[in-house]
């Protein structure tokens, strides 16, 4: 198969996945069928939508404007114009403002981001399990002919259990640490 045909098929599959992801009425129906799914989805929305995005909103609308007001960048905001003559004062204010913003990121956003990634990954696994169980009772479950021809390992994948207890927790933590390290390499 040539490259343009693969790109065309890949683009079509991507578009089909996007259309499926935008079917929010299915989410509502599945959440109505499973209280566990509704609870996990609500928790993910609260963590990622309210706490994390709310923190970004507070930073951009409260913290940074307050720092610009307390540590001005222009000499017209100073009461005494003698301070304007000292260019080092404005540079110092700029340095302090930048340092405080970076301190806010280091002490609040980065730990919150890591916590959000780890907890969301655990919750997304639960959401997938609860959603799959709710789809089993839903009229939206459609068996396609191609999915019946899959290998037995794919059909029985949900029957395979990983290690339980402390071993399972340690493997989960290891996977999350690896994921965070991989993301930090690509975001750096």
JSON list of C-alpha atoms in Angstrom, two decimals:
[
{"chain": "A", "resi": 1, "resn": "UNK", "atom": "CA", "xyz": [0.00, 0.00, 0.00]},
{"chain": "A", "resi": 2, "resn": "UNK", "atom": "CA", "xyz": [1.49, 3.34, -0.94]},
{"chain": "A", "resi": 3, "resn": "UNK", "atom": "CA", "xyz": [2.00, 6.21, 1.47]},
{"chain": "A", "resi": 4, "resn": "UNK", "atom": "CA", "xyz": [-0.82, 8.41, 0.17]},
{"chain": "A", "resi": 5, "resn": "UNK", "atom": "CA", "xyz": [-3.32, 5.59, 0.58]},
{"chain": "A", "resi": 6, "resn": "UNK", "atom": "CA", "xyz": [-2.13, 5.00, 4.16]},
{"chain": "A", "resi": 7, "resn": "UNK", "atom": "CA", "xyz": [-2.41, 8.70, 4.93]},
{"chain": "A", "resi": 8, "resn": "UNK", "atom": "CA", "xyz": [-5.92, 8.75, 3.45]},
{"chain": "A", "resi": 9, "resn": "UNK", "atom": "CA", "xyz": [-7.00, 5.73, 5.50]},
{"chain": "A", "resi": 10, "resn": "UNK", "atom": "CA", "xyz": [-5.38, 7.20, 8.64]},
{"chain": "A", "resi": 11, "resn": "UNK", "atom": "CA", "xyz": [-7.12, 10.53, 8.10]},
{"chain": "A", "resi": 12, "resn": "UNK", "atom": "CA", "xyz": [-10.45, 8.82, 7.56]},
{"chain": "A", "resi": 13, "resn": "UNK", "atom": "CA", "xyz": [-10.05, 6.76, 10.76]},
{"chain": "A", "resi": 14, "resn": "UNK", "atom": "CA", "xyz": [-9.02, 9.87, 12.69]},
{"chain": "A", "resi": 15, "resn": "UNK", "atom": "CA", "xyz": [-12.09, 11.73, 11.44]},
{"chain": "A", "resi": 16, "resn": "UNK", "atom": "CA", "xyz": [-14.33, 8.78, 12.28]},
{"chain": "A", "resi": 17, "resn": "UNK", "atom": "CA", "xyz": [-12.88, 8.69, 15.80]},
{"chain": "A", "resi": 18, "resn": "UNK", "atom": "CA", "xyz": [-13.44, 12.43, 16.19]},
{"chain": "A", "resi": 19, "resn": "UNK", "atom": "CA", "xyz": [-17.08, 12.08, 15.15]},
{"chain": "A", "resi": 20, "resn": "UNK", "atom": "CA", "xyz": [-17.53, 9.20, 17.62]},
{"chain": "A", "resi": 21, "resn": "UNK", "atom": "CA", "xyz": [-15.91, 11.26, 20.39]},
{"chain": "A", "resi": 22, "resn": "UNK", "atom": "CA", "xyz": [-18.31, 14.14, 19.75]},
{"chain": "A", "resi": 23, "resn": "UNK", "atom": "CA", "xyz": [-21.40, 11.98, 20.36]},
{"chain": "A", "resi": 24, "resn": "UNK", "atom": "CA", "xyz": [-21.99, 13.37, 23.83]},
{"chain": "A", "resi": 25, "resn": "UNK", "atom": "CA", "xyz": [-25.54, 12.02, 23.98]},
{"chain": "A", "resi": 26, "resn": "UNK", "atom": "CA", "xyz": [-24.00, 8.56, 24.36]},
{"chain": "A", "resi": 27, "resn": "UNK", "atom": "CA", "xyz": [-22.11, 9.73, 27.41]},
{"chain": "A", "resi": 28, "resn": "UNK", "atom": "CA", "xyz": [-25.32, 10.95, 29.01]},
{"chain": "A", "resi": 29, "resn": "UNK", "atom": "CA", "xyz": [-27.12, 7.67, 28.26]},
{"chain": "A", "resi": 30, "resn": "UNK", "atom": "CA", "xyz": [-24.24, 5.57, 29.57]},
{"chain": "A", "resi": 31, "resn": "UNK", "atom": "CA", "xyz": [-23.92, 7.71, 32.70]},
{"chain": "A", "resi": 32, "resn": "UNK", "atom": "CA", "xyz": [-27.62, 7.26, 33.34]},
{"chain": "A", "resi": 33, "resn": "UNK", "atom": "CA", "xyz": [-27.13, 3.47, 33.12]},
{"chain": "A", "resi": 34, "resn": "UNK", "atom": "CA", "xyz": [-24.14, 3.33, 35.49]},
{"chain": "A", "resi": 35, "resn": "UNK", "atom": "CA", "xyz": [-23.80, 5.31, 38.71]},
{"chain": "A", "resi": 36, "resn": "UNK", "atom": "CA", "xyz": [-20.13, 4.31, 38.96]},
{"chain": "A", "resi": 37, "resn": "UNK", "atom": "CA", "xyz": [-19.46, 5.76, 35.51]},
{"chain": "A", "resi": 38, "resn": "UNK", "atom": "CA", "xyz": [-21.27, 8.96, 36.45]},
{"chain": "A", "resi": 39, "resn": "UNK", "atom": "CA", "xyz": [-19.27, 9.26, 39.66]},
{"chain": "A", "resi": 40, "resn": "UNK", "atom": "CA", "xyz": [-15.87, 8.73, 37.98]},
{"chain": "A", "resi": 41, "resn": "UNK", "atom": "CA", "xyz": [-16.72, 11.07, 35.12]},
{"chain": "A", "resi": 42, "resn": "UNK", "atom": "CA", "xyz": [-17.78, 13.72, 37.63]},
{"chain": "A", "resi": 43, "resn": "UNK", "atom": "CA", "xyz": [-14.57, 13.26, 39.60]},
{"chain": "A", "resi": 44, "resn": "UNK", "atom": "CA", "xyz": [-12.46, 13.67, 36.45]},
{"chain": "A", "resi": 45, "resn": "UNK", "atom": "CA", "xyz": [-14.40, 16.78, 35.50]},
{"chain": "A", "resi": 46, "resn": "UNK", "atom": "CA", "xyz": [-13.98, 18.22, 38.98]},
{"chain": "A", "resi": 47, "resn": "UNK", "atom": "CA", "xyz": [-10.24, 17.53, 39.09]},
{"chain": "A", "resi": 48, "resn": "UNK", "atom": "CA", "xyz": [-9.31, 18.52, 35.55]},
{"chain": "A", "resi": 49, "resn": "UNK", "atom": "CA", "xyz": [-12.01, 21.03, 34.73]},
{"chain": "A", "resi": 50, "resn": "UNK", "atom": "CA", "xyz": [-12.57, 22.81, 37.99]},
{"chain": "A", "resi": 51, "resn": "UNK", "atom": "CA", "xyz": [-9.42, 22.52, 40.09]},
{"chain": "A", "resi": 52, "resn": "UNK", "atom": "CA", "xyz": [-6.72, 22.50, 37.40]},
{"chain": "A", "resi": 53, "resn": "UNK", "atom": "CA", "xyz": [-8.33, 24.95, 34.97]},
{"chain": "A", "resi": 54, "resn": "UNK", "atom": "CA", "xyz": [-9.58, 27.03, 37.91]},
{"chain": "A", "resi": 55, "resn": "UNK", "atom": "CA", "xyz": [-6.00, 27.33, 39.12]},
{"chain": "A", "resi": 56, "resn": "UNK", "atom": "CA", "xyz": [-4.90, 28.55, 35.69]},
{"chain": "A", "resi": 57, "resn": "UNK", "atom": "CA", "xyz": [-7.75, 31.07, 35.73]},
{"chain": "A", "resi": 58, "resn": "UNK", "atom": "CA", "xyz": [-6.75, 32.30, 39.22]},
{"chain": "A", "resi": 59, "resn": "UNK", "atom": "CA", "xyz": [-3.13, 32.64, 38.10]},
{"chain": "A", "resi": 60, "resn": "UNK", "atom": "CA", "xyz": [-3.98, 34.62, 34.95]},
{"chain": "A", "resi": 61, "resn": "UNK", "atom": "CA", "xyz": [-6.76, 36.76, 36.38]},
{"chain": "A", "resi": 62, "resn": "UNK", "atom": "CA", "xyz": [-5.69, 37.35, 40.00]},
{"chain": "A", "resi": 63, "resn": "UNK", "atom": "CA", "xyz": [-2.06, 36.49, 40.75]},
{"chain": "A", "resi": 64, "resn": "UNK", "atom": "CA", "xyz": [-0.34, 37.93, 37.67]},
{"chain": "A", "resi": 65, "resn": "UNK", "atom": "CA", "xyz": [-2.39, 41.19, 37.61]},
{"chain": "A", "resi": 66, "resn": "UNK", "atom": "CA", "xyz": [-1.74, 41.62, 41.35]},
{"chain": "A", "resi": 67, "resn": "UNK", "atom": "CA", "xyz": [1.98, 41.16, 40.78]},
{"chain": "A", "resi": 68, "resn": "UNK", "atom": "CA", "xyz": [1.90, 43.71, 37.95]},
{"chain": "A", "resi": 69, "resn": "UNK", "atom": "CA", "xyz": [0.12, 46.16, 40.28]},
{"chain": "A", "resi": 70, "resn": "UNK", "atom": "CA", "xyz": [2.48, 45.56, 43.21]},
{"chain": "A", "resi": 71, "resn": "UNK", "atom": "CA", "xyz": [5.64, 45.40, 41.07]},
{"chain": "A", "resi": 72, "resn": "UNK", "atom": "CA", "xyz": [4.98, 47.80, 38.21]},
{"chain": "A", "resi": 73, "resn": "UNK", "atom": "CA", "xyz": [6.88, 47.74, 34.95]},
{"chain": "A", "resi": 74, "resn": "UNK", "atom": "CA", "xyz": [6.49, 51.42, 34.10]},
{"chain": "A", "resi": 75, "resn": "UNK", "atom": "CA", "xyz": [7.84, 54.38, 35.99]},
{"chain": "A", "resi": 76, "resn": "UNK", "atom": "CA", "xyz": [4.56, 56.32, 35.62]},
{"chain": "A", "resi": 77, "resn": "UNK", "atom": "CA", "xyz": [3.07, 54.19, 38.41]},
{"chain": "A", "resi": 78, "resn": "UNK", "atom": "CA", "xyz": [5.69, 55.28, 40.92]},
{"chain": "A", "resi": 79, "resn": "UNK", "atom": "CA", "xyz": [4.84, 58.11, 43.30]},
{"chain": "A", "resi": 80, "resn": "UNK", "atom": "CA", "xyz": [8.39, 59.40, 43.24]},
{"chain": "A", "resi": 81, "resn": "UNK", "atom": "CA", "xyz": [9.96, 59.93, 39.85]},
{"chain": "A", "resi": 82, "resn": "UNK", "atom": "CA", "xyz": [13.39, 59.65, 41.45]},
{"chain": "A", "resi": 83, "resn": "UNK", "atom": "CA", "xyz": [12.87, 55.88, 41.36]},
{"chain": "A", "resi": 84, "resn": "UNK", "atom": "CA", "xyz": [12.38, 56.11, 37.59]},
{"chain": "A", "resi": 85, "resn": "UNK", "atom": "CA", "xyz": [15.92, 57.30, 37.23]},
{"chain": "A", "resi": 86, "resn": "UNK", "atom": "CA", "xyz": [17.10, 54.05, 38.70]},
{"chain": "A", "resi": 87, "resn": "UNK", "atom": "CA", "xyz": [16.70, 51.57, 35.85]},
{"chain": "A", "resi": 88, "resn": "UNK", "atom": "CA", "xyz": [17.83, 48.80, 38.15]},
{"chain": "A", "resi": 89, "resn": "UNK", "atom": "CA", "xyz": [14.66, 49.13, 40.21]},
{"chain": "A", "resi": 90, "resn": "UNK", "atom": "CA", "xyz": [12.44, 48.24, 37.27]},
{"chain": "A", "resi": 91, "resn": "UNK", "atom": "CA", "xyz": [14.72, 45.35, 36.35]},
{"chain": "A", "resi": 92, "resn": "UNK", "atom": "CA", "xyz": [14.62, 44.13, 39.93]},
{"chain": "A", "resi": 93, "resn": "UNK", "atom": "CA", "xyz": [10.81, 44.33, 39.98]},
{"chain": "A", "resi": 94, "resn": "UNK", "atom": "CA", "xyz": [10.69, 42.41, 36.72]},
{"chain": "A", "resi": 95, "resn": "UNK", "atom": "CA", "xyz": [13.00, 39.72, 38.13]},
{"chain": "A", "resi": 96, "resn": "UNK", "atom": "CA", "xyz": [10.98, 39.41, 41.37]},
{"chain": "A", "resi": 97, "resn": "UNK", "atom": "CA", "xyz": [7.71, 39.20, 39.43]},
{"chain": "A", "resi": 98, "resn": "UNK", "atom": "CA", "xyz": [9.09, 36.46, 37.17]},
{"chain": "A", "resi": 99, "resn": "UNK", "atom": "CA", "xyz": [10.54, 34.57, 40.15]},
{"chain": "A", "resi": 100, "resn": "UNK", "atom": "CA", "xyz": [7.22, 34.67, 42.02]},
{"chain": "A", "resi": 101, "resn": "UNK", "atom": "CA", "xyz": [5.31, 33.40, 38.98]},
{"chain": "A", "resi": 102, "resn": "UNK", "atom": "CA", "xyz": [7.83, 30.57, 38.52]},
{"chain": "A", "resi": 103, "resn": "UNK", "atom": "CA", "xyz": [7.58, 29.77, 42.24]},
{"chain": "A", "resi": 104, "resn": "UNK", "atom": "CA", "xyz": [3.79, 29.54, 41.84]},
{"chain": "A", "resi": 105, "resn": "UNK", "atom": "CA", "xyz": [4.31, 27.08, 38.98]},
{"chain": "A", "resi": 106, "resn": "UNK", "atom": "CA", "xyz": [6.85, 24.98, 40.88]},
{"chain": "A", "resi": 107, "resn": "UNK", "atom": "CA", "xyz": [4.93, 24.82, 44.15]},
{"chain": "A", "resi": 108, "resn": "UNK", "atom": "CA", "xyz": [1.38, 24.60, 42.78]},
{"chain": "A", "resi": 109, "resn": "UNK", "atom": "CA", "xyz": [1.02, 23.72, 39.08]},
{"chain": "A", "resi": 110, "resn": "UNK", "atom": "CA", "xyz": [3.70, 21.07, 38.63]},
{"chain": "A", "resi": 111, "resn": "UNK", "atom": "CA", "xyz": [2.65, 19.01, 41.68]},
{"chain": "A", "resi": 112, "resn": "UNK", "atom": "CA", "xyz": [-1.00, 19.47, 40.70]},
{"chain": "A", "resi": 113, "resn": "UNK", "atom": "CA", "xyz": [-0.19, 18.40, 37.14]},
{"chain": "A", "resi": 114, "resn": "UNK", "atom": "CA", "xyz": [1.61, 15.24, 38.26]},
{"chain": "A", "resi": 115, "resn": "UNK", "atom": "CA", "xyz": [-1.17, 14.44, 40.73]},
{"chain": "A", "resi": 116, "resn": "UNK", "atom": "CA", "xyz": [-3.76, 15.04, 38.00]},
{"chain": "A", "resi": 117, "resn": "UNK", "atom": "CA", "xyz": [-1.96, 12.81, 35.50]},
{"chain": "A", "resi": 118, "resn": "UNK", "atom": "CA", "xyz": [-1.64, 9.92, 37.94]},
{"chain": "A", "resi": 119, "resn": "UNK", "atom": "CA", "xyz": [-5.16, 10.13, 39.32]},
{"chain": "A", "resi": 120, "resn": "UNK", "atom": "CA", "xyz": [-6.76, 10.73, 35.94]},
{"chain": "A", "resi": 121, "resn": "UNK", "atom": "CA", "xyz": [-5.05, 7.70, 34.45]},
{"chain": "A", "resi": 122, "resn": "UNK", "atom": "CA", "xyz": [-6.43, 5.50, 37.21]},
{"chain": "A", "resi": 123, "resn": "UNK", "atom": "CA", "xyz": [-9.87, 7.03, 36.82]},
{"chain": "A", "resi": 124, "resn": "UNK", "atom": "CA", "xyz": [-9.79, 6.74, 33.01]},
{"chain": "A", "resi": 125, "resn": "UNK", "atom": "CA", "xyz": [-9.23, 3.01, 33.40]},
{"chain": "A", "resi": 126, "resn": "UNK", "atom": "CA", "xyz": [-12.27, 2.83, 35.69]},
{"chain": "A", "resi": 127, "resn": "UNK", "atom": "CA", "xyz": [-14.31, 4.93, 33.25]},
{"chain": "A", "resi": 128, "resn": "UNK", "atom": "CA", "xyz": [-13.39, 2.57, 30.42]},
{"chain": "A", "resi": 129, "resn": "UNK", "atom": "CA", "xyz": [-14.42, -0.48, 32.47]},
{"chain": "A", "resi": 130, "resn": "UNK", "atom": "CA", "xyz": [-17.70, 1.07, 33.62]},
{"chain": "A", "resi": 131, "resn": "UNK", "atom": "CA", "xyz": [-18.43, 2.42, 30.15]},
{"chain": "A", "resi": 132, "resn": "UNK", "atom": "CA", "xyz": [-17.81, -0.96, 28.57]},
{"chain": "A", "resi": 133, "resn": "UNK", "atom": "CA", "xyz": [-20.09, -2.61, 31.12]},
{"chain": "A", "resi": 134, "resn": "UNK", "atom": "CA", "xyz": [-22.79, 0.01, 30.52]},
{"chain": "A", "resi": 135, "resn": "UNK", "atom": "CA", "xyz": [-22.48, -0.44, 26.75]},
{"chain": "A", "resi": 136, "resn": "UNK", "atom": "CA", "xyz": [-23.18, -4.15, 27.24]},
{"chain": "A", "resi": 137, "resn": "UNK", "atom": "CA", "xyz": [-26.65, -3.13, 28.38]},
{"chain": "A", "resi": 138, "resn": "UNK", "atom": "CA", "xyz": [-26.99, -0.33, 25.85]},
{"chain": "A", "resi": 139, "resn": "UNK", "atom": "CA", "xyz": [-28.69, -0.34, 22.47]},
{"chain": "A", "resi": 140, "resn": "UNK", "atom": "CA", "xyz": [-25.55, 1.35, 21.04]},
{"chain": "A", "resi": 141, "resn": "UNK", "atom": "CA", "xyz": [-23.54, -1.90, 21.22]},
{"chain": "A", "resi": 142, "resn": "UNK", "atom": "CA", "xyz": [-23.04, -2.90, 17.62]},
{"chain": "A", "resi": 143, "resn": "UNK", "atom": "CA", "xyz": [-21.02, -5.95, 16.70]},
{"chain": "A", "resi": 144, "resn": "UNK", "atom": "CA", "xyz": [-19.14, -5.37, 13.48]},
{"chain": "A", "resi": 145, "resn": "UNK", "atom": "CA", "xyz": [-18.11, -8.26, 11.27]},
{"chain": "A", "resi": 146, "resn": "UNK", "atom": "CA", "xyz": [-14.47, -7.30, 11.41]},
{"chain": "A", "resi": 147, "resn": "UNK", "atom": "CA", "xyz": [-14.38, -7.36, 15.21]},
{"chain": "A", "resi": 148, "resn": "UNK", "atom": "CA", "xyz": [-15.57, -10.98, 15.24]},
{"chain": "A", "resi": 149, "resn": "UNK", "atom": "CA", "xyz": [-12.53, -12.03, 13.21]},
{"chain": "A", "resi": 150, "resn": "UNK", "atom": "CA", "xyz": [-10.04, -10.63, 15.74]},
{"chain": "A", "resi": 151, "resn": "UNK", "atom": "CA", "xyz": [-7.50, -12.90, 17.37]},
{"chain": "A", "resi": 152, "resn": "UNK", "atom": "CA", "xyz": [-8.49, -14.71, 20.59]},
{"chain": "A", "resi": 153, "resn": "UNK", "atom": "CA", "xyz": [-6.02, -12.60, 22.57]},
{"chain": "A", "resi": 154, "resn": "UNK", "atom": "CA", "xyz": [-7.94, -9.44, 21.73]},
{"chain": "A", "resi": 155, "resn": "UNK", "atom": "CA", "xyz": [-11.32, -11.02, 22.45]},
{"chain": "A", "resi": 156, "resn": "UNK", "atom": "CA", "xyz": [-10.19, -12.37, 25.81]},
{"chain": "A", "resi": 157, "resn": "UNK", "atom": "CA", "xyz": [-8.11, -9.34, 26.81]},
{"chain": "A", "resi": 158, "resn": "UNK", "atom": "CA", "xyz": [-10.59, -8.27, 29.43]},
{"chain": "A", "resi": 159, "resn": "UNK", "atom": "CA", "xyz": [-10.31, -11.68, 31.13]},
{"chain": "A", "resi": 160, "resn": "UNK", "atom": "CA", "xyz": [-6.55, -11.33, 31.67]},
{"chain": "A", "resi": 161, "resn": "UNK", "atom": "CA", "xyz": [-5.83, -9.96, 35.12]},
{"chain": "A", "resi": 162, "resn": "UNK", "atom": "CA", "xyz": [-2.67, -8.20, 36.14]},
{"chain": "A", "resi": 163, "resn": "UNK", "atom": "CA", "xyz": [-0.96, -8.65, 39.47]},
{"chain": "A", "resi": 164, "resn": "UNK", "atom": "CA", "xyz": [-3.12, -7.69, 42.40]},
{"chain": "A", "resi": 165, "resn": "UNK", "atom": "CA", "xyz": [-2.26, -6.29, 45.77]},
{"chain": "A", "resi": 166, "resn": "UNK", "atom": "CA", "xyz": [1.00, -4.44, 46.38]},
{"chain": "A", "resi": 167, "resn": "UNK", "atom": "CA", "xyz": [2.56, -5.80, 43.17]},
{"chain": "A", "resi": 168, "resn": "UNK", "atom": "CA", "xyz": [-0.25, -4.31, 41.06]},
{"chain": "A", "resi": 169, "resn": "UNK", "atom": "CA", "xyz": [0.04, -0.97, 42.84]},
{"chain": "A", "resi": 170, "resn": "UNK", "atom": "CA", "xyz": [3.80, -0.88, 42.29]},
{"chain": "A", "resi": 171, "resn": "UNK", "atom": "CA", "xyz": [3.41, -1.72, 38.60]},
{"chain": "A", "resi": 172, "resn": "UNK", "atom": "CA", "xyz": [0.78, 1.02, 38.30]},
{"chain": "A", "resi": 173, "resn": "UNK", "atom": "CA", "xyz": [3.04, 3.55, 39.99]},
{"chain": "A", "resi": 174, "resn": "UNK", "atom": "CA", "xyz": [5.94, 2.49, 37.76]},
{"chain": "A", "resi": 175, "resn": "UNK", "atom": "CA", "xyz": [3.79, 2.97, 34.67]},
{"chain": "A", "resi": 176, "resn": "UNK", "atom": "CA", "xyz": [2.76, 6.43, 35.84]},
{"chain": "A", "resi": 177, "resn": "UNK", "atom": "CA", "xyz": [6.34, 7.47, 36.59]},
{"chain": "A", "resi": 178, "resn": "UNK", "atom": "CA", "xyz": [7.40, 6.23, 33.15]},
{"chain": "A", "resi": 179, "resn": "UNK", "atom": "CA", "xyz": [4.52, 8.16, 31.56]},
{"chain": "A", "resi": 180, "resn": "UNK", "atom": "CA", "xyz": [5.46, 11.35, 33.41]},
{"chain": "A", "resi": 181, "resn": "UNK", "atom": "CA", "xyz": [9.14, 10.99, 32.48]},
{"chain": "A", "resi": 182, "resn": "UNK", "atom": "CA", "xyz": [8.18, 10.38, 28.85]},
{"chain": "A", "resi": 183, "resn": "UNK", "atom": "CA", "xyz": [5.92, 13.45, 28.82]},
{"chain": "A", "resi": 184, "resn": "UNK", "atom": "CA", "xyz": [8.59, 15.61, 30.46]},
{"chain": "A", "resi": 185, "resn": "UNK", "atom": "CA", "xyz": [11.12, 14.57, 27.79]},
{"chain": "A", "resi": 186, "resn": "UNK", "atom": "CA", "xyz": [8.76, 15.55, 25.00]},
{"chain": "A", "resi": 187, "resn": "UNK", "atom": "CA", "xyz": [7.60, 18.79, 26.66]},
{"chain": "A", "resi": 188, "resn": "UNK", "atom": "CA", "xyz": [11.15, 19.93, 27.45]}
]
